[in-house]
Coordinates of C-alpha atoms in Angstrom, one line a residue:
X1 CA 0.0 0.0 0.0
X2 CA 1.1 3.8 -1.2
X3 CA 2.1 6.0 1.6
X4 CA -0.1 9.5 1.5
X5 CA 1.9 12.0 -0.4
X6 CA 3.5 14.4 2.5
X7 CA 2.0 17.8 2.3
X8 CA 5.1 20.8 2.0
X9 CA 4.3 23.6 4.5
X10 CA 5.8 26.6 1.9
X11 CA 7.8 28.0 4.9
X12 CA 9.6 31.3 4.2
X13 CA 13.3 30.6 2.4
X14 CA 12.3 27.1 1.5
X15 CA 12.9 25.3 -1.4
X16 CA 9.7 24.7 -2.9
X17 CA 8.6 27.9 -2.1
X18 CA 11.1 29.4 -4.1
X19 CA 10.5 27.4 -7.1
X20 CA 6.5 27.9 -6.8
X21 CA 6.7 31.2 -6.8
X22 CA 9.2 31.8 -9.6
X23 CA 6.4 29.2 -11.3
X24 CA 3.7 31.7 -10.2
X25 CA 6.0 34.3 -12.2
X26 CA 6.6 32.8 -15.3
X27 CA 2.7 31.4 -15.8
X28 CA 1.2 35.2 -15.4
X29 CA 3.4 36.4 -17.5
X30 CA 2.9 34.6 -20.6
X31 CA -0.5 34.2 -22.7
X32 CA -0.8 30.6 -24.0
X33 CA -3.1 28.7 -26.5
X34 CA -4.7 25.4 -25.1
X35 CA -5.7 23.1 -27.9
X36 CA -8.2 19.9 -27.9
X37 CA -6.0 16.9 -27.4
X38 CA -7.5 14.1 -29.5
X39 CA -6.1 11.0 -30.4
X40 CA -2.6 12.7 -29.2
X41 CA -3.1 15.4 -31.6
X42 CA -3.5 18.8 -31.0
X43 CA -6.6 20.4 -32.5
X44 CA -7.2 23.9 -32.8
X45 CA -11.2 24.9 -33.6
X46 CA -10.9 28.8 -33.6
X47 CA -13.6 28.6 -31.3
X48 CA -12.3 30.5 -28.2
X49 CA -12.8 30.6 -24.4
X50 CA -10.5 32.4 -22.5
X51 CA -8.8 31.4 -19.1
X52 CA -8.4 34.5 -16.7
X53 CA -7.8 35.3 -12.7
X54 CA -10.8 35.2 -10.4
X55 CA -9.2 37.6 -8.2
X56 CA -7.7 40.0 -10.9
X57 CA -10.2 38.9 -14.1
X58 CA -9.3 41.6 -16.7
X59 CA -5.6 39.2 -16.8
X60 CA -5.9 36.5 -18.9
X61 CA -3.8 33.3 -18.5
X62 CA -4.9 31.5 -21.8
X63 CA -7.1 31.3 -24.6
X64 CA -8.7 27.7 -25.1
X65 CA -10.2 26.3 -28.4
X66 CA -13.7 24.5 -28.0
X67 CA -14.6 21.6 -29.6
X68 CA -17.7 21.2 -31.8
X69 CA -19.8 19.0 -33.0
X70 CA -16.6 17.4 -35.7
X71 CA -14.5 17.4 -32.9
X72 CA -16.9 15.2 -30.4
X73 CA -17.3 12.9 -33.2
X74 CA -13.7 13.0 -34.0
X75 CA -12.7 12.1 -30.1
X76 CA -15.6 9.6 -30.0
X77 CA -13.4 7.1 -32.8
X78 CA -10.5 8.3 -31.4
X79 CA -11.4 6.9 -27.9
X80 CA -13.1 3.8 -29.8
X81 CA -9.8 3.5 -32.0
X82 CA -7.4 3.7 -28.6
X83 CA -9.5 0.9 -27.3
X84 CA -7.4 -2.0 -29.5
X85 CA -4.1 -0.5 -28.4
X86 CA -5.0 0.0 -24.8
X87 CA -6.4 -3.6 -24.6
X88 CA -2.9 -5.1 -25.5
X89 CA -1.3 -3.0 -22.5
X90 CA -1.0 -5.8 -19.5
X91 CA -2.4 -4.1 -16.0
X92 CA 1.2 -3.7 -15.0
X93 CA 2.3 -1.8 -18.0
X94 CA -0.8 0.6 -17.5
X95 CA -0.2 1.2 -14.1
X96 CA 3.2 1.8 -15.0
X97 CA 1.9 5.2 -16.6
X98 CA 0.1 6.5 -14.0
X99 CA 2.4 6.0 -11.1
X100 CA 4.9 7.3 -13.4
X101 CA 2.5 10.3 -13.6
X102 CA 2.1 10.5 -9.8
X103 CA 6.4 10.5 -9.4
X104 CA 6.3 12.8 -12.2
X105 CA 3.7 15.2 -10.2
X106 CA 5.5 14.7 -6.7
X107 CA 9.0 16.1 -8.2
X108 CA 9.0 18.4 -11.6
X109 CA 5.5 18.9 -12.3
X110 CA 4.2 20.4 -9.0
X111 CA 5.6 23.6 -9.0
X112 CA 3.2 23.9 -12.2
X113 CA -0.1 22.2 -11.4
X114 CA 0.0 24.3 -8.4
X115 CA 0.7 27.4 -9.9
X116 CA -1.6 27.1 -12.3
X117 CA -4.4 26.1 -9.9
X118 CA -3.6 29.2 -7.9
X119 CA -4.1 31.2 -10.3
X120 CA -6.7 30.3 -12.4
X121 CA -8.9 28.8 -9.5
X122 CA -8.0 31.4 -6.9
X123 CA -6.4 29.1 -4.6
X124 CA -4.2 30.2 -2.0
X125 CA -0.7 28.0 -1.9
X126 CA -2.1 25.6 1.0
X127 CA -5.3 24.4 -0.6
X128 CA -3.6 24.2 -3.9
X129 CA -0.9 21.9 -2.2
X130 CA -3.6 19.3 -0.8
X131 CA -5.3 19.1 -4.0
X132 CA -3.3 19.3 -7.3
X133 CA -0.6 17.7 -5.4
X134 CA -1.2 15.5 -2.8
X135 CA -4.8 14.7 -3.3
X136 CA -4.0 14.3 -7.4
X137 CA -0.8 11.9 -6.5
X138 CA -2.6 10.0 -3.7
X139 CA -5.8 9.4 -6.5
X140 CA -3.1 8.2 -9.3
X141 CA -1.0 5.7 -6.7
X142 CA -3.7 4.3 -4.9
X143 CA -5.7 3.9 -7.5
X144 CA -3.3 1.5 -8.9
X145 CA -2.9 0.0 -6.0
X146 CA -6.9 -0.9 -5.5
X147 CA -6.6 -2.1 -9.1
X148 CA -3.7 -4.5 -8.0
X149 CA -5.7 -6.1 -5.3
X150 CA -9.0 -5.6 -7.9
X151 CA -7.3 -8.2 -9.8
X152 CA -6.0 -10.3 -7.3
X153 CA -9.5 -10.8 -6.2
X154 CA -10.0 -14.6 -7.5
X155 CA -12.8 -17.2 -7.1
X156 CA -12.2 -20.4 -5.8
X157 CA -10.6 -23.7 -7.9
X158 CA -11.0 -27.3 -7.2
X159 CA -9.4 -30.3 -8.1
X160 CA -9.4 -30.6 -12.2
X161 CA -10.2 -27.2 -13.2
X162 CA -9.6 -23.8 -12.8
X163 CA -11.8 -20.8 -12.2
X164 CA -11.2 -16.9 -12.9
X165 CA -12.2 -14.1 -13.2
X166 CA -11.4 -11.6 -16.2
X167 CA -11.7 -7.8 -15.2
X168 CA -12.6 -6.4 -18.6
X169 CA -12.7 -2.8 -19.1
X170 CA -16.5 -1.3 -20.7
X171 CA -17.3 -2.2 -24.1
X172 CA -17.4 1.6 -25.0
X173 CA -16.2 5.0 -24.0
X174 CA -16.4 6.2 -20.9
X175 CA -17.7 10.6 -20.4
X176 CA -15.9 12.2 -17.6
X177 CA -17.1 15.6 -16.8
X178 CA -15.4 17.6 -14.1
X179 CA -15.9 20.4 -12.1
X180 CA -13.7 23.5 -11.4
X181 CA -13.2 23.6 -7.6
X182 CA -10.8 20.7 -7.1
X183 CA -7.4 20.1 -10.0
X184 CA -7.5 16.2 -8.1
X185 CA -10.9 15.4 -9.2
X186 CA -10.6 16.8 -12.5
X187 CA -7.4 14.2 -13.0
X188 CA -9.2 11.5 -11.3
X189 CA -12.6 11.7 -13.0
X190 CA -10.8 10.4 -16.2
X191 CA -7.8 8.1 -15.1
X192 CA -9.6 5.8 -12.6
X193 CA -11.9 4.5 -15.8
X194 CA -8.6 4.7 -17.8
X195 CA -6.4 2.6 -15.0
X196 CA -9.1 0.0 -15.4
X197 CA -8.6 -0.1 -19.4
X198 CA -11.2 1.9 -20.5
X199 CA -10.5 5.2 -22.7
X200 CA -12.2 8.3 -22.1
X201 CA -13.8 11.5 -23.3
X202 CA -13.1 14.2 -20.9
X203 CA -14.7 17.6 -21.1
X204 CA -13.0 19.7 -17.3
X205 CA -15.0 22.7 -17.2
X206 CA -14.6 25.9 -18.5
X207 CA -13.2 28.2 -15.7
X208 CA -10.4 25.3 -14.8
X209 CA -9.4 24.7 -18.5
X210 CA -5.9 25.8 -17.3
X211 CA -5.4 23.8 -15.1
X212 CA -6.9 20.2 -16.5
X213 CA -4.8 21.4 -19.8
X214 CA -1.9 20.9 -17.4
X215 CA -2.3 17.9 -16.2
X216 CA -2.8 16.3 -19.7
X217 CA 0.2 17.6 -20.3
X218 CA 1.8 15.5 -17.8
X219 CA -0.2 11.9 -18.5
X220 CA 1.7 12.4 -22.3
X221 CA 5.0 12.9 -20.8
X222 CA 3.8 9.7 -18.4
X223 CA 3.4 7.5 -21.6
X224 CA -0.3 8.1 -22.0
X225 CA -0.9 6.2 -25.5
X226 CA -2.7 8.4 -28.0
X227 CA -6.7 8.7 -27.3
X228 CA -6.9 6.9 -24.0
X229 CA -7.9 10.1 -22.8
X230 CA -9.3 12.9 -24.9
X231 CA -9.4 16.0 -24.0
X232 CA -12.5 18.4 -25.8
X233 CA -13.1 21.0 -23.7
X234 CA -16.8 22.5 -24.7
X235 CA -20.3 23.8 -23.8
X236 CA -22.2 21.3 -22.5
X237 CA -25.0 22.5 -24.5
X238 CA -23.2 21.2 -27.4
X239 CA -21.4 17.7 -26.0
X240 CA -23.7 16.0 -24.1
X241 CA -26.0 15.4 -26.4
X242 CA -23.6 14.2 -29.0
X243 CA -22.1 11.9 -26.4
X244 CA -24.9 10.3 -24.5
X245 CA -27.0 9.5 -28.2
X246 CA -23.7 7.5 -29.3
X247 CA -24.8 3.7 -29.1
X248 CA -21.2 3.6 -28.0
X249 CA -21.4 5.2 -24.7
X250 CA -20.5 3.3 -21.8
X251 CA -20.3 5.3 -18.7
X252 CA -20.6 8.7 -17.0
X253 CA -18.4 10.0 -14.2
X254 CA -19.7 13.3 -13.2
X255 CA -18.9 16.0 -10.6
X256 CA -21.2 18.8 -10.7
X257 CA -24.6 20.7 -10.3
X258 CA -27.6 18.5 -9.1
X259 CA -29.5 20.0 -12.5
X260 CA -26.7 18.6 -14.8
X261 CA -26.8 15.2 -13.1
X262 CA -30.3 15.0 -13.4
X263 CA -30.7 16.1 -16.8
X264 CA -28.0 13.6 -17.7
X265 CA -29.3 10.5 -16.5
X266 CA -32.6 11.0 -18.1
X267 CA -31.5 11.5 -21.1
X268 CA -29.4 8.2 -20.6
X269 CA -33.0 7.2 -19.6
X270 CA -33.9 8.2 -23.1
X271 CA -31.4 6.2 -24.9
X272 CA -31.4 2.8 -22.8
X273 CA -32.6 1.1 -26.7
X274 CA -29.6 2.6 -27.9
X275 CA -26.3 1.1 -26.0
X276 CA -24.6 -1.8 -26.8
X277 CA -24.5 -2.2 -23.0
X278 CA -26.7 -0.5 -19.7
X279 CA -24.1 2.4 -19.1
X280 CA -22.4 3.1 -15.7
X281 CA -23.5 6.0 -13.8
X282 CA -21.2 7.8 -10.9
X283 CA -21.9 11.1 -9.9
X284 CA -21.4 14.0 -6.9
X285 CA -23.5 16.5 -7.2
X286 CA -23.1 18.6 -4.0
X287 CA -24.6 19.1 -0.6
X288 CA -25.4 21.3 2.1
X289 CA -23.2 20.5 4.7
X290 CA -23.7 20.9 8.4
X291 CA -22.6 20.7 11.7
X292 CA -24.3 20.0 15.2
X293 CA -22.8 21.1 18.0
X294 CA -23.9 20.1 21.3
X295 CA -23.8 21.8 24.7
X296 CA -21.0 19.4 25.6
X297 CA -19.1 20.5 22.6
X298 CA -15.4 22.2 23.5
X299 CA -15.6 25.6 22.3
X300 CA -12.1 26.2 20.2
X301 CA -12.2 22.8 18.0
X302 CA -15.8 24.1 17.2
X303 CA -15.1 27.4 16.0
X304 CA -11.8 26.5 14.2
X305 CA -14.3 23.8 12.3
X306 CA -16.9 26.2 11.1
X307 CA -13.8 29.0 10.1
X308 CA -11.7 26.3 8.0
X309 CA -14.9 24.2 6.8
X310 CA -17.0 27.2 6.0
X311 CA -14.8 29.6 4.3
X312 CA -11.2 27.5 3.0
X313 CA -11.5 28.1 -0.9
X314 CA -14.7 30.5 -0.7
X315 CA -16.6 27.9 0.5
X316 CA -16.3 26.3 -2.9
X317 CA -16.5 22.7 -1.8
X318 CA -19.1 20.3 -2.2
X319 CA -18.1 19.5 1.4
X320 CA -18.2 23.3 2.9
X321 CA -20.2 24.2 5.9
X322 CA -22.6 26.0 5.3
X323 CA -25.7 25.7 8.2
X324 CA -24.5 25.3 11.7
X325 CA -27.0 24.1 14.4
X326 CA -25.3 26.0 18.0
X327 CA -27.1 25.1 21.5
X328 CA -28.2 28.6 22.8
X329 CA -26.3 27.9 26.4
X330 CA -22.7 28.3 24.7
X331 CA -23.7 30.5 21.5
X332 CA -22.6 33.6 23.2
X333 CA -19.3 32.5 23.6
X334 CA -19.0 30.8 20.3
X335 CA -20.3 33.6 18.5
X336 CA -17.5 35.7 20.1
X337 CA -14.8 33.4 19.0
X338 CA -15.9 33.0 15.5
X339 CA -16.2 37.3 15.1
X340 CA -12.9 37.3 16.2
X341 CA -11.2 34.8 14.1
X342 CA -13.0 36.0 11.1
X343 CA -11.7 39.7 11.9
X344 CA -8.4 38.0 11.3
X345 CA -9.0 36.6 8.1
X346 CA -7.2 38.7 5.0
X347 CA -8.4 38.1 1.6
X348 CA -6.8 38.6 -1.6
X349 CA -4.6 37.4 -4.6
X350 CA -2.9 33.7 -3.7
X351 CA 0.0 35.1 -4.9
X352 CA 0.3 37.0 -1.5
X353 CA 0.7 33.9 0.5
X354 CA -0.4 35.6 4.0
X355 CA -4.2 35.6 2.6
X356 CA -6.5 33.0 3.9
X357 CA -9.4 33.5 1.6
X358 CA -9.3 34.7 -1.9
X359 CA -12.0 35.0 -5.0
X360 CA -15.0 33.4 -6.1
X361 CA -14.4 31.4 -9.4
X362 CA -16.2 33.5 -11.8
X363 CA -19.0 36.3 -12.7
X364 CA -21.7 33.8 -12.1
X365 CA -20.9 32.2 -9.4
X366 CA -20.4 35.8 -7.8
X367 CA -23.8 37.2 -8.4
X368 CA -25.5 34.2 -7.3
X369 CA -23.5 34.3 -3.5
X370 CA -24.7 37.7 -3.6
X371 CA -27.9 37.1 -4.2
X372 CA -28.3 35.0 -0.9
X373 CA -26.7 37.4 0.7
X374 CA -29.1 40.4 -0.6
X375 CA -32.0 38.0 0.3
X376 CA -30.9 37.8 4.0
X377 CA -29.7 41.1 4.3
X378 CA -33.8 42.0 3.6
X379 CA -35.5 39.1 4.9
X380 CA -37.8 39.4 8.6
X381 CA -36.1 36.5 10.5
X382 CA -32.7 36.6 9.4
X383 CA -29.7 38.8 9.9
X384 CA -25.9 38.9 9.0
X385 CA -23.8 39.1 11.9
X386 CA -20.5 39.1 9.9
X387 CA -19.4 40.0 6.7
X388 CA -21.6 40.8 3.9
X389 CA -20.0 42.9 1.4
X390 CA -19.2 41.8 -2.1
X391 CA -16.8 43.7 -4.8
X392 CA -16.2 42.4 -8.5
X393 CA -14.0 45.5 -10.0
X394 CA -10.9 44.0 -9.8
X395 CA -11.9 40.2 -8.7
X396 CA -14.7 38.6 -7.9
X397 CA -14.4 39.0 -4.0
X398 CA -17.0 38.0 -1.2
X399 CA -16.3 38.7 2.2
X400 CA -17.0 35.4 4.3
X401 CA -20.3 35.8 5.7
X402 CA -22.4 34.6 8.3
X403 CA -25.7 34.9 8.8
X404 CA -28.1 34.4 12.1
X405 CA -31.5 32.8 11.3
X406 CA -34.5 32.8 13.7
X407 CA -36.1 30.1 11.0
X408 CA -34.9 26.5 10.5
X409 CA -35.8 26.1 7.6
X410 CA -34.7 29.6 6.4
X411 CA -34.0 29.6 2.3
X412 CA -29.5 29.5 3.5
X413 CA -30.2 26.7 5.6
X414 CA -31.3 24.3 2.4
X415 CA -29.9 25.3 -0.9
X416 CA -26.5 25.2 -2.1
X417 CA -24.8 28.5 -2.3
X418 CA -21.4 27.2 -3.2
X419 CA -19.7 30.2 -1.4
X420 CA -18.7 31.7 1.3
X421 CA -21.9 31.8 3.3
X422 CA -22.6 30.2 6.6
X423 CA -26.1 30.5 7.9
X424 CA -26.1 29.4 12.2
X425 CA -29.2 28.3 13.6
X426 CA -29.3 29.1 17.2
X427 CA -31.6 26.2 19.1
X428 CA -32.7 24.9 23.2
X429 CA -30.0 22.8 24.5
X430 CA -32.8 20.9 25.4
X431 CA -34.0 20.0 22.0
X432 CA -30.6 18.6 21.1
X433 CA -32.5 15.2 19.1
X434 CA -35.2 17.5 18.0
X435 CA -32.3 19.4 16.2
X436 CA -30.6 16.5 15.1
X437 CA -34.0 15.5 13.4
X438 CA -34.2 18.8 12.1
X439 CA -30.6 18.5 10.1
X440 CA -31.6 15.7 9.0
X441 CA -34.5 16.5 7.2
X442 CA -34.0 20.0 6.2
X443 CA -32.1 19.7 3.0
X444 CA -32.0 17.0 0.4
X445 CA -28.3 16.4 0.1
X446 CA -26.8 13.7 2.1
X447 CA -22.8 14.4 1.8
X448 CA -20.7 15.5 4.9
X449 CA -21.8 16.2 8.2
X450 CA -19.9 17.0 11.6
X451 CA -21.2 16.5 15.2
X452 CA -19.1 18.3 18.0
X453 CA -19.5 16.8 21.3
X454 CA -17.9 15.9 24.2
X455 CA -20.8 13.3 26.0
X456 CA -20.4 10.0 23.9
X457 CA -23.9 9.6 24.2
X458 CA -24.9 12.4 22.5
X459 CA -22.6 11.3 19.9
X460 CA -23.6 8.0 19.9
X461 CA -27.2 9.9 19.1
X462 CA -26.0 11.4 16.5
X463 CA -24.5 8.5 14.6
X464 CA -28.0 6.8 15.0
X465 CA -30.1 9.6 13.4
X466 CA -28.0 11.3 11.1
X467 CA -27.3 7.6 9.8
X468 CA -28.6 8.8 6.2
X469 CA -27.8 12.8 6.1
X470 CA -24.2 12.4 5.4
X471 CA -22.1 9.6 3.7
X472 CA -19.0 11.4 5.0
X473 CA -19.9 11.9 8.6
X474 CA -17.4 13.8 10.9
X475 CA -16.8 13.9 14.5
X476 CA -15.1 16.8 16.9
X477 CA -13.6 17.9 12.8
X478 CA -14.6 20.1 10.4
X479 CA -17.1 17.8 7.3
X480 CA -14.2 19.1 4.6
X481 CA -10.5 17.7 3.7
X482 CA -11.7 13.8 3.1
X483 CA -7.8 11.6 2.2
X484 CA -7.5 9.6 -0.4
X485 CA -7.6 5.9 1.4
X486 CA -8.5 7.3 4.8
X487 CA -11.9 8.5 4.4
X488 CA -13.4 7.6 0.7
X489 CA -15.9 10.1 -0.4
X490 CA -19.4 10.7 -1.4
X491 CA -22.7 11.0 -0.4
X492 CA -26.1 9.5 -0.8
X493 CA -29.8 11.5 -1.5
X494 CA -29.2 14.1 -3.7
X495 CA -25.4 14.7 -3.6
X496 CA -25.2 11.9 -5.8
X497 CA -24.3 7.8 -6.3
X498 CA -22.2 7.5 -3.7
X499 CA -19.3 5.4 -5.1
X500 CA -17.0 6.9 -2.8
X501 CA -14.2 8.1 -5.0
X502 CA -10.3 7.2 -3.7
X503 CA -11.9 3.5 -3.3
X504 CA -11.6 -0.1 -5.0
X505 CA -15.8 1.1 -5.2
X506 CA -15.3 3.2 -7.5
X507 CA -12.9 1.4 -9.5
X508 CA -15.3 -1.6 -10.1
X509 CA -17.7 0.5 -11.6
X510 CA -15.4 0.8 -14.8
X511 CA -14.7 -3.0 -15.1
X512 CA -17.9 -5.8 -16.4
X513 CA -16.2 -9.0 -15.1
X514 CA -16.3 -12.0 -17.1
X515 CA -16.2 -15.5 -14.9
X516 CA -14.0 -18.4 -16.7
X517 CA -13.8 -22.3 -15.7
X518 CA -11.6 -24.1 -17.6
X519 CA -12.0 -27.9 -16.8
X520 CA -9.0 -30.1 -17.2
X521 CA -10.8 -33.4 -17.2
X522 CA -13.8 -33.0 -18.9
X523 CA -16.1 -35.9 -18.3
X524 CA -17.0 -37.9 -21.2
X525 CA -19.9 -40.0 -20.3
X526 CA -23.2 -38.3 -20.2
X527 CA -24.9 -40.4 -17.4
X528 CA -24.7 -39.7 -13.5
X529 CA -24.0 -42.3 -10.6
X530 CA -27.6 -41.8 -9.5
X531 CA -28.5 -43.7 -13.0
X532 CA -27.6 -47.1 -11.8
X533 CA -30.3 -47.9 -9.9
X534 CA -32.2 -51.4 -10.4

């Protein structure tokens, strides 16, 4: 078993702080073209996107070409072409690529994914490190690893024959579609299908372009063979259709909006006639992530768990906090606490390491965090307590914000805002399962969840009724930072399939296993003993 790749602190004078941010330098101050990468050719469409800063978004990093309808086509046979070659590779001599991708990412390419991650995701240096880096190496080694013991897994033989089975990759292509908040899921979203033999379309979304472009980069220096993985960024107006009508498709691993998802599968729904084969579905689609304190619950760990897990990258995790549930008996003192820390939180460009929090991703994504906080700023039973204030003329900042609801079941408290909002909802102390009950029926997503608690049977309580409102459930620690191999993620309900990526679970939904028996001494009379019978 892989060790977790070691997280570098980016300590003043040291090494890899030099080299990131002479990396930082070099990446802002050059313009580049990002091309499709089909079939291991580059593909320009004149089509253009462009790649620029969140938190300075008049500077542009890149323009990208988008692929079209020829171009999907073109990477559909591509991928379906790739198939024969790929098929030849042994297990070994594929995971050969993508540890040699992970190494390869550990030593000469980080300085780059992480720089370019900063910059084009807004990402200060520390949550850049756990995820292009660390989380992205721990995805690529492990998942080899779980493929290892995948294949190891054998059935039983007896005497005179032998039994197997064959792990076959999909009789298709596989559509990966990743998000923007996370460099590690964009990379794994394509290569665990692709360590399990199968080659891939895979559209990254448009604001991390930059970054996914990167990382491509670095699979072909790895040995990726030609159209294993194809790489078409687009509008998803334009591919999915195209994609999920091809009789060819074979599976869909998704990280994204609820909508998307949903719209997705039914049109899979709409095809079923069509496949060669009943395609694979994995998908996260968010959640509303909370966290229950109770009146046992030490006061520090608490606060420090609703700073880091509601405002670390703008609160643009699937995983973020964003309600809070506080017994009214110690919210005085935590709402002290938390005032203070946030006063201490500065926010600005990643390239000024001392910031905590920088911008938002894009345009859209700022005026709809807004938009909750406009709605709270003039609604009856709610008011903001911290923060508020929102400024998109040089980048698309948003202060972190909390807001105090009187009302459970205020509009904060159940839909996804995927910022930096966190809306507390102050209850008795002595309606600590009542509350519990509430949390768990107040939004539709089922992904992380904390409890903080000192009396094990309150946590004990917890456990038991939250059982289905989170399928990463946390306790005494913030619901955000799941490892690779230590705490699998996903959720259940409407945060999607729950095939807990950084997992041998996930891996066997890319594989349709054949069973062989090959008998040595076949009989070769027809009748049974039981036929002797007078």
């Amino acid at each position: 078993m892989p060790q977790n790749e070691p997280i570098l602190n980016y300590e003043p004078g040291s090494k890899e702080k030099e080299e990131l941010k002479r990396k930082l330098a070099d990446l802002k101050n050059q313009k580049i073209e990002i091309p499709l990468i089909i079939g291991g050719k580059e593909i320009k469409t004149g089509d253009l996107g462009k790649c620029i800063m969140p938190h300075d978004h008049q500077h542009i990093l890149a323009e990208y070409h988008k692929a079209g309808e020829k171009e999907i086509k073109m990477a559909i046979e591509s991928a379906l072409e790739a198939k024969k070659i790929w098929n030849e590779f042994s297990w070994v001599d594929r995971l050969s690529i993508f540890k040699k991708a992970a190494d390869l990412l550990s030593t000469s390419w980080r300085p780059t994914l992480n720089a370019a991650t900063m910059l084009a995701q807004s990402k200060n240096v520390f949550q850049a490190e756990i995820d292009s880096a660390c989380e992205l190496i721990d995805f690529l080694r492990f998942n080899s690893y779980y493929a290892t013991k995948i294949y190891m897994d054998q059935p039983k033989s007896v005497k005179g024959s032998w039994n197997r089975l064959e792990y076959r990759p999909l009789e298709g292509f596989i559509f990966s579609v990743t998000p923007f908040n996370f460099t590690s899921i964009a990379g794994n979203l394509p290569t665990a299908p692709a360590i399990m033999g199968n080659t891939v379309l895979w559209k990254p979304a448009s604001s991390a372009v930059y970054s996914a472009y990167f990382f491509m980069k670095l699979l072909q220096e790895a040995g990726l063979p030609d159209g294993v993985i194809n790489f078409i960024p687009a509008p998803g107006s334009k591919i999915g259709d195209l994609v999920l009508n091809d009789s060819n498709f074979a599976g869909l691993h998704f990280t994204g909006s609820n909508s998307t998802f949903q719209k997705m599968w039914q049109n899979i729904g709409n095809n079923i006639e069509n496949y060669k084969s009943y395609p694979r579905i994995v998908g996260e689609t968010g959640g509303k992530d909370f966290i229950v304190a109770h009146e046992s619950s030490k006061i520090e760990p608490l606060v420090t768990a609703l700073v880091r897990g509601a405002f670390e990258y703008q609160g643009q995790k699937c995983s973020a906090v964003s309600r809070a549930y506080i017994p009214n008996n110690i919210w005085t003192t935590v709402r002290e606490k938390l005032i203070s820390d946030l006063k201490e939180i500065k926010m600005g460009t990643p390239e000024d390491f001392t910031n905590f929090m920088n911008a938002v991703i894009d345009k859209g994504a700022f005026d709809k965090i807004k938009s909750y906080i406009e709605f709270a700023k003039n609604s009856s039973d709610a008011e903001i307590i911290f923060g508020g204030k929102c400024d998109d003329s040089v980048g698309y900042y948003i202060e972190p914000t909390v807001i105090l609801t009187s009302n459970p079941k205020f509009k904060t408290m159940q839909e996804e805002i995927f910022g930096p909002v966190l809306t507390i909802y102050v209850y008795d102390s002595k309606e600590y399962e009542e509350t519990l009950k509430l949390s768990d029926e107040t939004s539709p997503y089922g992904l992380t969840g904390a409890i903080f608690a000192q009396d094990r049977k309150a946590i004990i309580k917890a456990e038991k009724i939250l059982v289905n409102a989170a399928g990463n459930f946390y306790i005494n620690d913030k619901p955000t930072g799941a490892v690779v191999a230590q705490q699998p993620f996903g959720g259940a309900r409407s945060s999607g399939t729950n095939d807990k990526a950084g997992s041998a679970v996930n891996l066997l939904k890319w594989v349709s296993i054949r069973t062989i028996k090959e008998n040595f001494i076949p009989p070769e009379d027809f009748k049974y003993p039981f036929m002797k019978e007078e």
